[in-house]
Amino acid sequence: MPLPAARRKERSAIGAEHSVTSVAPAALLEIDGLRLSFGGVTALDGVSFAVRPGLITGLIGPNGAGKTTLFNAVSGMIRPHAGRVRFDGHDITGLPPERITKAGLIRSFQIARGLPTLTVIENLMLYGAEQPGEALWQALTRTPAMRRREALLREQAWQMLQRLELQPVADNLASDLSGGQKKLIELGRVLMRRPRMILLDEPAAGVNPSLARLLGGHIRSCRDDGISFLVVEHNMALIGDICDEVVVMAEGRCLMQGSFAEVRNDHRVQTAYMGRAA
Amino acid sequence: MLSYVVAMLTLAAIYATMALGLNVMWGMAGMVNFGVAGFFAIGAYAAALGETRLGLPIAGGMLAGAALTAAVAGLACLGLRRLRDDYFAIVTLGIAEVVRTVADNEIWLTHGSDGVSNIPQPLRGLFAAHYDLFYLALCVVLTAASYAVAEAARAAPFGRVLRALRDDPQVAAVAGKNVVWFQVRAFALGGAMIGLAGAMYGQFTQYITPDIFVPLLTIYIFLAVTLGGKGSNTGTLLGTVIVVLVLESTRFAAGILPGIGAVQIAAGRGMLIGVCFLAILQLRPGGMLAEPVLRVRRAAPPQASRSGGGDQASAASDT
C-alpha cells in the first residue's frame, strides 16, 4: 500500500513544474510512489512522476538510479512492493506484461533481445496484435481469418522494414544481424504493436553516432504520429535532441522534471551525476 | 523375416508418433519433458482399460487415450508453470515414475504387474489374412496425421509464438502473448500425440505391463528427436526410423560377433545409445535435418501501387 504522506512529499519535491503541467492534457502514464527492493537494496524508493501524452519524455540519471528497474516494474516484469502505476487512467499495477502490452503500453529491451531462431520479419509479425491463428484450432485448420490477418501483418511488417531500411535482411535470422540492426528491429517490433506509448530502454546504447541520429529521427517521427515515449538513455546528445521533457532519477526517486535545458543547469542534477563538490 | 520387418516398421511408426509429440513440446516450445514414457503409459492404459473394462469401441478407446493424455499433460504443464528448465524437466521425470508406480500397484484398476492382456485390435476380422500389414498401414496413416498436425501448428502463427517463447519467454510476454497458456496448449497437443502412440502400442502388442514404460524409453525418444533435428518434424521422423533400426539391428549382433551373447547385447545397447548422443552433439548439434527457417513471402511485388497499411491489402493470396 502506498504511503499518502510520503507521496505528498514526493510531489512537492517536484515543485513548480507540476503547477504548470496541471493545465496541460491529463497524464498518460502516472507513476505514484513505486517502491521495490531486492533483499536489503532499495532500487525504487517511492518514485513518482507523470508522463504527458504526445511527448518524448527522457528518463535519465546516474547508473543505479533505478531507471531499468522502474521499466521492469511499470511493464509488469517485476511486481512493485508499493505504489501505483496508472496508464490512461487505468490502474495497471502488477498486471502481467501481456496485459500491459494489450492496454497500449509496450516496452523495448536494453540489450536487443532478438528472438534468435525467428527471422527478422517474423520478429516483427510476432508483435502484431489480434492474430486469430495463435488459437490452436484456427492454426490447425488454417482459417480464412487467420490467413487474412497474416497477410495484413506481413504487409505491415514489410512496410516497417522499408521504413527502417531493413528489407534486405527480412529473411535473415535475428541472431545474424549487427548490433545496430538489432536496435532498429527492437524499435520496429514494438511499433508493430501500434501502441499508444513506448518505454524505450537505451535505444542507442552501443550504436555509432550516425545510427543514433537515425534512431532519434525515427522516434521523433513516431511522436509526430501520436505515439508517446518514455526513453531511458545515457547518450545526452540524443536526449537533448529528441526529448520534449526530461525526468531525472537518483537513488530510486524522482529528482526533478523539466526541459532538458532546465535539467542540465540544475545543481541537484549535477550533484547527482558528479557527486558533491569538495 | 518379412513379418519381423513389418513389426519393426510398425514399432517405428508408433515411436515416431511419440517423438512428434515430444518435438512439439521440446523442439517447438522448448520445454524439456522427461516424462514421455509416463504419458505414453497413460495413453496405453486409458485405451486398453477403456476397451477391455468399459467396453468402449476401439476408436473410442484410442480417442480416450489421446484425450486423457492431453488433459494430464496440459494440467501438468499448468501446475509446473513456475518451474524453469531443469526443474521442470526433473518434475516431469517424477510424474512419469508416479504413473508407472500407480500402474504397478493399483491392481484393482490396472492388474498391476500382470498387465492388461487381450487388448482388441481394430478391424481384426476384416483383415484376418495379413493383419500385420494392415496394422502397419493404419499406424503409418496415424503417424502421417500427427505429422500433418504438428507441421500445421509449426507453420501457423501459433508455432511462431512457440518458437518465440522458446527463445525468450519475457520477450514473448511483452509481445502480448500469454506465455503459460501457449505452453499448456503445446503440452496438451504433444500429449495427445504421445497418448495416441500409447493406444497404438497397446493394440500392436495386445498386452501392456508397467515395466514397458521405463525412463529408458524416454531416452530413446529424446535420441530420435535430437538425431533427426530438434524442432524439425521431418527430422524427427527420420531420427526415429534410424533409432529403431539401430536398436533392432543390435539383436543380430549376437549371431555375428563371436563371444557376444544376449546379456552383452543388452548392456551394449545402452552404451551404444550413449555413444550416439555424444556423437550427434559433437558432430551435428542441430541434428540431421535442422529446423527449417520459414521464409515469409510477400503477397505482391514491393513496388505495388497500394498505399500503406490498408486493411484489405494483400488478402488475396497467402504463402
Coordinates of C-alpha atoms in Angstrom, one line a residue:
Chain A
M1 CA 0.0 0.0 0.0
P2 CA 1.3 3.5 -0.8
L3 CA 2.0 5.8 2.0
P4 CA 0.0 9.0 1.3
A5 CA 2.3 11.2 3.4
A6 CA 5.4 10.1 1.6
R7 CA 3.6 10.5 -1.7
R8 CA 2.7 14.2 -1.0
K9 CA 6.2 14.9 0.0
E10 CA 7.5 13.4 -3.3
R11 CA 5.1 15.5 -5.3
S12 CA 6.1 18.7 -3.5
A13 CA 9.7 17.9 -4.3
I14 CA 8.9 18.1 -8.0
G15 CA 7.9 21.6 -7.2
A16 CA 6.8 24.4 -9.5
E17 CA 6.9 22.2 -12.7
H18 CA 3.7 20.5 -11.6
S19 CA 1.5 23.5 -11.3
V20 CA 2.4 24.3 -14.9
T21 CA 1.6 20.8 -16.1
S22 CA -1.8 20.7 -14.5
V23 CA -3.2 22.9 -17.3
A24 CA -1.7 20.6 -19.9
P25 CA -3.6 17.4 -21.1
A26 CA -4.0 14.8 -18.4
A27 CA -1.1 12.5 -17.8
L28 CA -0.9 9.4 -19.9
L29 CA 1.3 7.4 -17.6
E30 CA 1.3 8.2 -13.8
I31 CA 3.8 6.6 -11.6
D32 CA 2.9 7.1 -8.0
G33 CA 5.1 6.2 -5.1
L34 CA 6.6 3.0 -6.5
R35 CA 8.8 1.1 -4.1
L36 CA 10.8 -2.0 -4.8
S37 CA 13.8 -3.6 -3.0
F38 CA 15.9 -6.6 -3.7
G39 CA 17.0 -8.1 -0.4
G40 CA 18.3 -5.1 1.5
V41 CA 18.9 -3.0 -1.5
T42 CA 16.3 -0.4 -2.2
A43 CA 16.0 0.0 -6.0
L44 CA 12.9 2.2 -6.1
D45 CA 12.3 4.4 -3.1
G46 CA 8.9 5.9 -3.8
V47 CA 9.4 7.2 -7.3
S48 CA 6.6 9.4 -8.6
F49 CA 6.2 11.3 -11.8
A50 CA 3.8 11.7 -14.7
V51 CA 4.3 11.5 -18.4
R52 CA 2.1 13.6 -20.7
P53 CA 0.7 12.2 -23.9
G54 CA 2.2 13.2 -27.3
L55 CA 5.6 13.9 -26.0
I56 CA 9.0 12.2 -25.9
T57 CA 10.0 12.2 -22.2
G58 CA 13.6 11.4 -21.3
L59 CA 14.4 9.4 -18.2
I60 CA 18.0 10.0 -17.1
G61 CA 20.0 9.5 -14.0
P62 CA 23.3 8.1 -12.9
N63 CA 23.9 4.3 -13.0
G64 CA 22.0 2.6 -10.2
A65 CA 19.3 5.3 -10.1
G66 CA 16.7 2.6 -10.7
K67 CA 15.7 3.5 -14.3
T68 CA 15.7 0.0 -15.7
T69 CA 14.1 -1.4 -12.5
L70 CA 11.4 1.2 -13.0
F71 CA 10.8 0.0 -16.5
N72 CA 10.6 -3.6 -15.3
A73 CA 8.1 -2.6 -12.6
V74 CA 5.9 -0.5 -15.0
S75 CA 5.9 -3.1 -17.8
G76 CA 4.9 -5.9 -15.4
M77 CA 8.1 -7.9 -15.3
I78 CA 8.5 -7.3 -11.6
R79 CA 5.8 -6.6 -9.2
P80 CA 6.4 -3.4 -7.1
H81 CA 6.1 -3.7 -3.3
A82 CA 4.1 -0.5 -3.0
G83 CA 2.8 2.3 -5.2
R84 CA 0.6 2.5 -8.2
V85 CA 1.0 2.7 -12.0
R86 CA -1.8 4.2 -14.0
F87 CA -1.9 4.2 -17.7
D88 CA -4.6 6.3 -19.5
G89 CA -6.5 6.4 -16.2
H90 CA -6.5 2.7 -15.6
D91 CA -4.6 1.0 -12.8
I92 CA -2.1 -1.4 -14.4
T93 CA 0.0 -2.1 -11.2
G94 CA 1.1 -5.7 -11.1
L95 CA -0.6 -6.8 -14.3
P96 CA 1.3 -9.4 -16.3
P97 CA 3.4 -8.0 -19.3
E98 CA 1.0 -9.2 -22.0
R99 CA -2.0 -7.4 -20.3
I100 CA 0.0 -4.1 -20.2
T101 CA 1.0 -4.5 -23.8
K102 CA -2.6 -5.1 -24.7
A103 CA -3.5 -1.9 -22.8
G104 CA -1.4 0.0 -25.3
L105 CA 1.9 0.4 -23.3
I106 CA 4.8 -1.6 -24.6
R107 CA 8.5 -1.7 -23.7
S108 CA 11.7 -2.4 -25.6
F109 CA 14.7 -4.1 -24.2
Q110 CA 18.1 -2.6 -23.4
I111 CA 20.1 -5.4 -24.9
A112 CA 18.4 -6.1 -28.1
R113 CA 16.9 -9.4 -27.2
G114 CA 16.2 -10.6 -30.7
L115 CA 14.5 -13.9 -30.9
P116 CA 17.4 -15.7 -32.5
T117 CA 15.5 -18.5 -34.2
L118 CA 12.9 -16.2 -35.7
T119 CA 13.7 -14.3 -38.9
V120 CA 13.6 -10.5 -38.9
I121 CA 10.2 -10.3 -40.4
E122 CA 8.9 -13.0 -38.1
N123 CA 10.2 -10.9 -35.2
L124 CA 8.0 -8.0 -36.4
M125 CA 5.0 -10.1 -37.2
L126 CA 5.1 -11.8 -33.8
Y127 CA 4.4 -8.4 -32.2
G128 CA 1.3 -7.9 -34.4
A129 CA -1.9 -7.8 -32.3
E130 CA -5.0 -10.0 -32.7
Q131 CA -3.8 -12.8 -34.8
P132 CA -6.5 -15.5 -34.7
G133 CA -4.0 -18.1 -35.9
E134 CA -2.5 -18.0 -32.4
A135 CA -5.5 -20.1 -31.4
L136 CA -4.6 -23.8 -31.8
W137 CA -7.8 -24.7 -33.6
Q138 CA -7.5 -21.9 -36.1
A139 CA -3.8 -22.7 -36.6
L140 CA -4.6 -26.4 -37.4
T141 CA -7.5 -25.6 -39.8
R142 CA -5.9 -22.6 -41.4
T143 CA -9.0 -20.5 -41.2
P144 CA -9.5 -17.6 -43.7
A145 CA -9.5 -15.2 -40.8
M146 CA -6.0 -16.3 -39.8
R147 CA -4.7 -16.1 -43.4
R148 CA -6.2 -12.6 -43.9
R149 CA -4.6 -11.4 -40.7
E150 CA -1.3 -13.0 -41.6
A151 CA -1.3 -11.3 -45.0
L152 CA -2.0 -8.0 -43.4
L153 CA 0.7 -8.4 -40.7
R154 CA 3.1 -9.4 -43.4
E155 CA 2.3 -6.2 -45.3
Q156 CA 2.7 -4.1 -42.2
A157 CA 5.9 -5.8 -41.3
W158 CA 7.2 -5.2 -44.8
Q159 CA 6.4 -1.5 -44.6
M160 CA 8.1 -1.3 -41.3
L161 CA 11.2 -2.9 -42.8
Q162 CA 11.1 -0.4 -45.6
R163 CA 10.8 2.5 -43.1
L164 CA 13.8 1.2 -41.2
E165 CA 15.7 0.2 -44.4
L166 CA 16.0 -3.4 -43.4
Q167 CA 14.3 -5.1 -46.3
P168 CA 17.5 -6.8 -47.4
V169 CA 17.7 -8.8 -44.2
A170 CA 14.0 -9.6 -43.9
D171 CA 14.5 -13.4 -44.1
N172 CA 17.7 -13.5 -42.0
L173 CA 17.7 -14.9 -38.6
A174 CA 17.7 -12.2 -36.0
S175 CA 20.8 -13.6 -34.4
D176 CA 22.7 -12.9 -37.7
L177 CA 22.2 -9.1 -37.5
S178 CA 24.7 -6.4 -36.4
G179 CA 24.2 -4.7 -33.1
G180 CA 22.8 -1.6 -34.8
Q181 CA 20.3 -3.6 -36.9
K182 CA 19.1 -5.3 -33.8
K183 CA 18.4 -1.9 -32.2
L184 CA 16.3 -1.0 -35.3
I185 CA 14.4 -4.3 -35.1
E186 CA 13.7 -3.7 -31.4
L187 CA 12.1 -0.3 -32.3
G188 CA 10.3 -1.8 -35.3
R189 CA 8.7 -4.6 -33.5
V190 CA 7.3 -2.5 -30.6
L191 CA 5.9 -0.2 -33.3
M192 CA 4.2 -3.2 -35.0
R193 CA 2.0 -3.5 -32.0
R194 CA 0.7 0.0 -32.7
P195 CA 0.9 1.1 -29.1
R196 CA -0.1 4.4 -27.6
M197 CA 3.1 4.7 -25.6
I198 CA 6.5 3.0 -25.7
L199 CA 9.0 2.6 -22.9
L200 CA 12.4 2.6 -24.8
D201 CA 15.2 1.2 -22.8
E202 CA 18.5 2.6 -24.1
P203 CA 17.6 2.6 -27.8
A204 CA 21.1 4.0 -28.7
A205 CA 23.3 2.1 -26.4
G206 CA 26.4 0.9 -28.2
V207 CA 25.5 2.3 -31.6
N208 CA 27.5 4.7 -33.7
P209 CA 26.6 8.4 -33.7
S210 CA 25.0 8.4 -37.2
L211 CA 22.8 5.5 -36.3
A212 CA 21.9 7.2 -33.0
R213 CA 20.7 10.2 -35.1
L214 CA 18.8 8.0 -37.4
L215 CA 17.1 6.3 -34.4
G216 CA 16.3 9.7 -33.0
G217 CA 14.7 10.7 -36.2
H218 CA 12.5 7.6 -36.2
I219 CA 11.5 8.2 -32.6
R220 CA 10.5 11.8 -33.4
S221 CA 8.5 10.9 -36.5
C222 CA 6.6 8.3 -34.4
R223 CA 5.9 11.0 -31.8
D224 CA 4.5 13.1 -34.6
D225 CA 2.3 10.2 -35.5
G226 CA 0.9 10.4 -32.0
I227 CA 2.9 7.8 -30.0
S228 CA 4.2 8.9 -26.6
F229 CA 7.6 7.9 -25.4
L230 CA 9.5 7.4 -22.2
V231 CA 13.1 7.0 -23.1
V232 CA 16.0 5.8 -20.8
E233 CA 19.2 6.8 -22.5
H234 CA 22.8 7.7 -21.5
N235 CA 23.5 9.5 -24.7
M236 CA 22.9 13.1 -23.6
A237 CA 23.2 14.4 -27.2
L238 CA 20.3 12.2 -28.2
I239 CA 18.3 13.1 -25.1
G240 CA 18.8 16.8 -25.8
D241 CA 18.0 16.3 -29.4
I242 CA 14.7 14.4 -29.1
C243 CA 13.2 14.9 -25.7
D244 CA 10.4 17.4 -25.0
E245 CA 10.7 16.9 -21.3
V246 CA 13.2 15.1 -19.0
V247 CA 12.8 13.3 -15.8
V248 CA 15.8 12.8 -13.6
M249 CA 16.1 9.9 -11.2
A250 CA 18.6 9.4 -8.5
E251 CA 18.7 6.8 -5.7
G252 CA 15.3 5.3 -6.6
R253 CA 13.5 8.6 -6.6
C254 CA 12.5 11.3 -9.0
L255 CA 14.9 14.2 -8.6
M256 CA 13.3 16.7 -10.9
Q257 CA 11.3 17.1 -14.1
G258 CA 11.7 19.8 -16.7
S259 CA 13.1 20.8 -20.1
F260 CA 16.5 19.5 -21.0
A261 CA 18.0 23.0 -20.5
E262 CA 16.5 23.3 -17.1
V263 CA 17.6 19.9 -16.0
R264 CA 21.1 20.4 -17.4
N265 CA 21.6 23.6 -15.4
D266 CA 20.1 22.3 -12.1
H267 CA 22.7 21.9 -9.4
R268 CA 20.9 18.9 -7.9
V269 CA 21.2 17.0 -11.1
Q270 CA 24.9 18.0 -11.4
T271 CA 25.5 16.8 -7.9
A272 CA 23.7 13.5 -8.5
Y273 CA 25.9 12.8 -11.6
M274 CA 29.2 14.2 -10.4
G275 CA 29.0 13.7 -6.7
R276 CA 29.1 16.6 -4.2
A277 CA 32.0 19.1 -4.9
A278 CA 34.6 19.0 -2.2
Chain B
M1 CA 11.7 -62.4 -41.8
L2 CA 9.1 -60.3 -43.6
S3 CA 6.8 -60.3 -40.5
Y4 CA 9.8 -59.2 -38.4
V5 CA 10.4 -56.2 -40.8
V6 CA 6.7 -55.3 -40.7
A7 CA 6.7 -55.5 -36.9
M8 CA 9.8 -53.3 -36.8
L9 CA 8.3 -50.7 -39.1
T10 CA 5.1 -50.7 -37.1
L11 CA 7.1 -50.0 -33.9
A12 CA 9.0 -47.3 -35.8
A13 CA 5.7 -45.6 -36.7
I14 CA 4.5 -45.8 -33.1
Y15 CA 7.7 -44.3 -31.8
A16 CA 7.6 -41.7 -34.5
T17 CA 4.2 -40.5 -33.3
M18 CA 5.5 -40.3 -29.8
A19 CA 8.6 -38.5 -31.0
L20 CA 6.5 -35.9 -32.9
G21 CA 4.7 -35.3 -29.6
L22 CA 8.0 -34.7 -27.8
N23 CA 9.1 -32.4 -30.7
V24 CA 6.0 -30.2 -30.3
M25 CA 6.7 -29.9 -26.5
W26 CA 10.5 -29.7 -26.6
G27 CA 11.6 -28.9 -30.1
M28 CA 9.0 -26.3 -30.9
A29 CA 8.1 -24.9 -27.5
G30 CA 11.4 -25.5 -25.6
M31 CA 10.0 -27.4 -22.6
V32 CA 12.1 -30.5 -21.6
N33 CA 9.7 -33.3 -20.9
F34 CA 11.5 -36.3 -19.3
G35 CA 8.1 -37.9 -18.7
V36 CA 7.4 -39.1 -22.2
A37 CA 7.2 -42.7 -21.1
G38 CA 4.6 -41.8 -18.4
F39 CA 2.4 -40.0 -20.9
F40 CA 2.8 -43.0 -23.3
A41 CA 1.6 -45.2 -20.4
I42 CA -1.4 -43.0 -19.7
G43 CA -2.5 -43.3 -23.4
A44 CA -1.8 -47.0 -23.5
Y45 CA -3.7 -47.8 -20.2
A46 CA -6.6 -45.5 -20.9
A47 CA -7.2 -47.1 -24.3
A48 CA -6.7 -50.6 -23.1
L49 CA -8.7 -50.4 -19.9
G50 CA -11.4 -48.3 -21.7
E51 CA -11.8 -51.1 -24.3
T52 CA -11.5 -54.1 -22.0
R53 CA -13.3 -52.9 -19.0
L54 CA -15.7 -50.1 -20.0
G55 CA -16.4 -51.7 -23.4
L56 CA -15.5 -48.7 -25.4
P57 CA -15.3 -49.2 -29.1
I58 CA -11.7 -49.3 -30.4
A59 CA -11.8 -45.9 -32.0
G60 CA -13.3 -44.5 -28.7
G61 CA -10.6 -46.1 -26.7
M62 CA -7.9 -44.5 -28.9
L63 CA -9.6 -41.2 -28.6
A64 CA -9.9 -41.5 -24.9
G65 CA -6.2 -42.4 -24.6
A66 CA -5.2 -39.3 -26.6
A67 CA -7.7 -37.0 -24.9
L68 CA -6.8 -38.1 -21.3
T69 CA -3.1 -37.8 -22.0
A70 CA -3.6 -34.4 -23.5
A71 CA -5.6 -33.3 -20.4
V72 CA -3.0 -34.7 -18.0
A73 CA -0.1 -33.1 -20.0
G74 CA -1.9 -29.7 -20.1
L75 CA -2.7 -29.8 -16.3
A76 CA 0.9 -30.9 -15.5
C77 CA 2.3 -28.0 -17.5
L78 CA -0.1 -25.6 -15.8
G79 CA 0.9 -26.9 -12.4
L80 CA 4.6 -26.6 -13.2
R81 CA 4.3 -23.1 -14.7
R82 CA 6.6 -21.6 -12.1
L83 CA 9.4 -24.1 -12.6
R84 CA 12.0 -23.4 -15.2
D85 CA 14.1 -25.5 -17.5
D86 CA 16.0 -28.2 -15.4
Y87 CA 13.5 -28.1 -12.5
F88 CA 10.6 -28.5 -14.9
A89 CA 12.4 -31.5 -16.5
I90 CA 13.0 -33.2 -13.2
V91 CA 9.4 -33.0 -12.1
T92 CA 8.2 -34.4 -15.5
L93 CA 10.5 -37.4 -14.9
G94 CA 8.9 -37.7 -11.5
I95 CA 5.4 -37.6 -13.0
A96 CA 6.3 -40.5 -15.3
E97 CA 7.6 -42.6 -12.4
V98 CA 4.4 -41.9 -10.4
V99 CA 2.3 -43.1 -13.4
R100 CA 4.4 -46.3 -13.6
T101 CA 4.2 -46.9 -9.9
V102 CA 0.5 -46.4 -9.9
A103 CA 0.1 -48.8 -12.8
D104 CA 2.3 -51.3 -10.8
N105 CA 0.4 -51.0 -7.6
E106 CA -3.3 -50.2 -8.2
I107 CA -4.1 -53.8 -9.1
W108 CA -7.9 -53.3 -8.9
L109 CA -7.6 -50.9 -11.9
T110 CA -4.5 -51.9 -13.9
H111 CA -4.0 -55.6 -12.9
G112 CA -0.6 -54.5 -11.5
S113 CA 2.5 -56.2 -12.9
D114 CA 0.3 -58.9 -14.6
G115 CA -0.5 -56.2 -17.1
V116 CA -3.5 -55.8 -19.3
S117 CA -3.9 -58.5 -21.9
N118 CA -6.2 -59.3 -24.8
I119 CA -6.3 -55.7 -26.0
P120 CA -8.6 -55.7 -29.0
Q121 CA -7.2 -54.8 -32.4
P122 CA -9.2 -52.7 -34.9
L123 CA -10.8 -54.4 -37.9
R124 CA -9.2 -57.7 -36.9
G125 CA -11.9 -59.8 -38.6
L126 CA -11.8 -57.9 -41.8
F127 CA -8.1 -58.4 -42.5
A128 CA -7.5 -61.8 -40.9
A129 CA -5.0 -62.9 -43.5
H130 CA -2.4 -60.1 -43.5
Y131 CA -3.4 -58.3 -40.4
D132 CA 0.2 -57.2 -39.6
L133 CA 0.4 -55.4 -42.9
F134 CA -3.0 -53.7 -42.4
Y135 CA -2.0 -52.6 -38.9
L136 CA 1.3 -51.2 -40.2
A137 CA -0.7 -49.2 -42.8
L138 CA -3.0 -47.9 -40.1
C139 CA -0.1 -46.9 -37.9
V140 CA 1.6 -45.1 -40.8
V141 CA -1.7 -43.2 -41.5
L142 CA -1.9 -42.1 -37.9
T143 CA 1.7 -41.1 -37.8
A144 CA 1.2 -39.1 -41.0
A145 CA -1.8 -37.4 -39.5
S146 CA 0.2 -36.5 -36.4
Y147 CA 2.9 -35.2 -38.7
A148 CA 0.4 -33.0 -40.6
V149 CA -1.0 -31.6 -37.3
A150 CA 2.5 -30.8 -36.0
E151 CA 3.5 -29.2 -39.2
A152 CA 0.4 -27.1 -39.4
A153 CA 1.0 -25.9 -35.8
R154 CA 4.6 -25.1 -36.6
A155 CA 3.9 -23.1 -39.8
A156 CA 1.0 -21.1 -38.2
P157 CA 1.2 -18.0 -36.1
F158 CA 0.7 -20.4 -33.2
G159 CA 4.1 -22.1 -34.0
R160 CA 5.7 -18.7 -34.3
V161 CA 4.7 -17.8 -30.8
L162 CA 6.0 -21.2 -29.5
R163 CA 9.4 -20.5 -31.1
A164 CA 9.4 -17.0 -29.6
L165 CA 8.7 -18.2 -26.1
R166 CA 11.3 -21.0 -26.5
D167 CA 13.9 -18.3 -27.3
D168 CA 12.9 -15.8 -24.6
P169 CA 9.6 -16.0 -22.7
Q170 CA 9.9 -12.5 -21.4
V171 CA 10.0 -11.1 -24.9
A172 CA 7.1 -13.2 -25.9
A173 CA 5.1 -11.8 -22.9
V174 CA 6.0 -8.3 -23.9
A175 CA 4.9 -9.1 -27.4
G176 CA 1.4 -9.6 -25.9
K177 CA 1.4 -13.4 -25.6
N178 CA 0.1 -15.3 -22.6
V179 CA 3.1 -17.5 -22.3
V180 CA 1.7 -20.1 -19.9
W181 CA -1.5 -20.5 -22.0
F182 CA 0.7 -21.2 -25.1
Q183 CA 2.9 -23.7 -23.1
V184 CA -0.2 -25.5 -21.8
R185 CA -1.6 -25.9 -25.3
A186 CA 1.7 -27.1 -26.7
F187 CA 2.0 -29.6 -23.9
A188 CA -1.6 -30.8 -24.5
L189 CA -1.1 -31.1 -28.2
G190 CA 2.2 -33.1 -27.8
G191 CA 0.5 -35.1 -25.0
A192 CA -2.3 -36.1 -27.4
M193 CA 0.2 -37.5 -29.9
I194 CA 2.1 -39.4 -27.2
G195 CA -1.2 -40.7 -25.8
L196 CA -2.3 -41.8 -29.3
A197 CA 1.1 -43.6 -29.7
G198 CA 0.4 -45.4 -26.3
A199 CA -3.0 -46.6 -27.6
M200 CA -1.4 -47.8 -30.8
Y201 CA 1.3 -49.7 -28.8
G202 CA -1.3 -51.5 -26.8
Q203 CA -3.2 -52.7 -29.9
F204 CA 0.1 -53.7 -31.6
T205 CA 1.3 -55.9 -28.8
Q206 CA -2.1 -56.7 -27.3
Y207 CA -0.5 -56.7 -23.9
I208 CA 0.9 -54.0 -21.7
T209 CA 2.7 -54.1 -18.4
P210 CA 4.1 -51.3 -16.3
D211 CA 7.7 -52.3 -16.9
I212 CA 7.4 -51.3 -20.6
F213 CA 7.1 -47.6 -19.6
V214 CA 10.6 -47.1 -18.1
P215 CA 12.7 -43.9 -18.4
L216 CA 14.9 -45.7 -20.9
L217 CA 12.0 -45.4 -23.4
T218 CA 12.0 -41.6 -22.9
I219 CA 15.8 -41.6 -23.6
Y220 CA 15.2 -43.4 -26.9
I221 CA 12.6 -40.8 -28.0
F222 CA 14.9 -37.9 -27.0
L223 CA 17.7 -39.6 -29.0
A224 CA 15.3 -39.8 -32.0
V225 CA 14.4 -36.1 -31.9
T226 CA 18.0 -35.0 -31.2
L227 CA 19.3 -37.1 -34.0
G228 CA 16.7 -36.0 -36.6
G229 CA 16.8 -32.3 -35.7
K230 CA 15.1 -30.8 -32.7
G231 CA 12.3 -28.5 -33.9
S232 CA 12.0 -30.2 -37.3
N233 CA 9.1 -32.6 -37.6
T234 CA 10.6 -34.2 -40.8
G235 CA 13.9 -34.7 -39.0
T236 CA 12.0 -36.3 -36.1
L237 CA 10.5 -38.9 -38.4
L238 CA 13.9 -39.6 -39.9
G239 CA 15.6 -39.8 -36.5
T240 CA 13.0 -42.2 -35.2
V241 CA 13.5 -44.6 -38.1
I242 CA 17.2 -44.6 -37.6
V243 CA 17.0 -45.1 -33.8
V244 CA 14.6 -48.1 -34.2
L245 CA 16.9 -49.5 -36.9
V246 CA 20.0 -49.2 -34.6
L247 CA 18.2 -50.7 -31.6
E248 CA 16.8 -53.6 -33.6
S249 CA 19.9 -54.4 -35.5
T250 CA 21.8 -55.0 -32.3
R251 CA 19.7 -58.1 -31.9
F252 CA 21.6 -59.7 -34.8
A253 CA 25.0 -58.9 -33.4
A254 CA 24.8 -61.9 -31.1
G255 CA 24.8 -64.2 -34.1
I256 CA 27.6 -62.4 -36.0
L257 CA 30.1 -61.4 -33.4
P258 CA 31.9 -64.2 -31.6
G259 CA 31.7 -64.2 -27.8
I260 CA 28.8 -61.8 -27.6
G261 CA 25.6 -63.1 -26.0
A262 CA 22.2 -61.7 -25.2
V263 CA 23.4 -60.3 -21.9
Q264 CA 26.3 -58.4 -23.5
I265 CA 23.9 -57.1 -26.2
A266 CA 21.5 -55.7 -23.7
A267 CA 24.3 -53.9 -21.9
G268 CA 26.0 -52.8 -25.1
R269 CA 22.7 -51.2 -26.4
G270 CA 22.8 -48.7 -23.5
M271 CA 26.4 -47.9 -24.3
L272 CA 25.5 -47.5 -28.0
I273 CA 22.8 -45.0 -27.1
G274 CA 25.2 -43.0 -25.1
V275 CA 27.8 -43.0 -27.8
C276 CA 25.1 -41.9 -30.4
F277 CA 24.2 -38.9 -28.2
L278 CA 27.8 -37.9 -27.8
A279 CA 28.5 -38.3 -31.5
I280 CA 25.5 -36.2 -32.5
L281 CA 26.0 -33.4 -30.0
Q282 CA 29.7 -33.2 -31.1
L283 CA 29.2 -33.5 -34.9
R284 CA 25.8 -32.1 -35.6
P285 CA 24.2 -30.4 -32.6
G286 CA 21.3 -29.3 -34.8
G287 CA 20.5 -32.8 -35.9
M288 CA 20.5 -34.3 -39.4
L289 CA 17.8 -32.0 -40.6
A290 CA 18.0 -28.7 -38.8
E291 CA 14.8 -26.8 -38.0
P292 CA 13.7 -25.2 -41.2
V293 CA 13.7 -21.4 -41.4
L294 CA 10.3 -20.1 -42.5
R295 CA 10.7 -17.7 -45.4
V296 CA 8.0 -15.2 -45.4
R297 CA 7.0 -14.4 -49.0
R298 CA 5.3 -11.2 -49.9
A299 CA 1.9 -11.4 -51.4
A300 CA 2.7 -8.8 -54.0
P301 CA 5.9 -7.2 -55.5
P302 CA 7.4 -4.4 -53.4
Q303 CA 6.7 -1.7 -56.0
A304 CA 2.9 -2.3 -55.8
S305 CA 1.0 1.0 -56.0
R306 CA -1.0 0.1 -52.9
S307 CA -0.9 2.8 -50.3
G308 CA 0.3 1.9 -46.9
G309 CA -1.5 -0.3 -44.4
G310 CA -4.9 -0.6 -45.9
D311 CA -6.9 -3.4 -44.1
Q312 CA -7.9 -5.1 -47.3
A313 CA -4.3 -5.1 -48.5
S314 CA -2.9 -8.3 -50.0
A315 CA -5.5 -10.6 -48.5
A316 CA -5.9 -12.4 -51.8
S317 CA -3.1 -14.8 -51.6
D318 CA -1.1 -16.5 -48.9
T319 CA 2.1 -18.3 -48.5

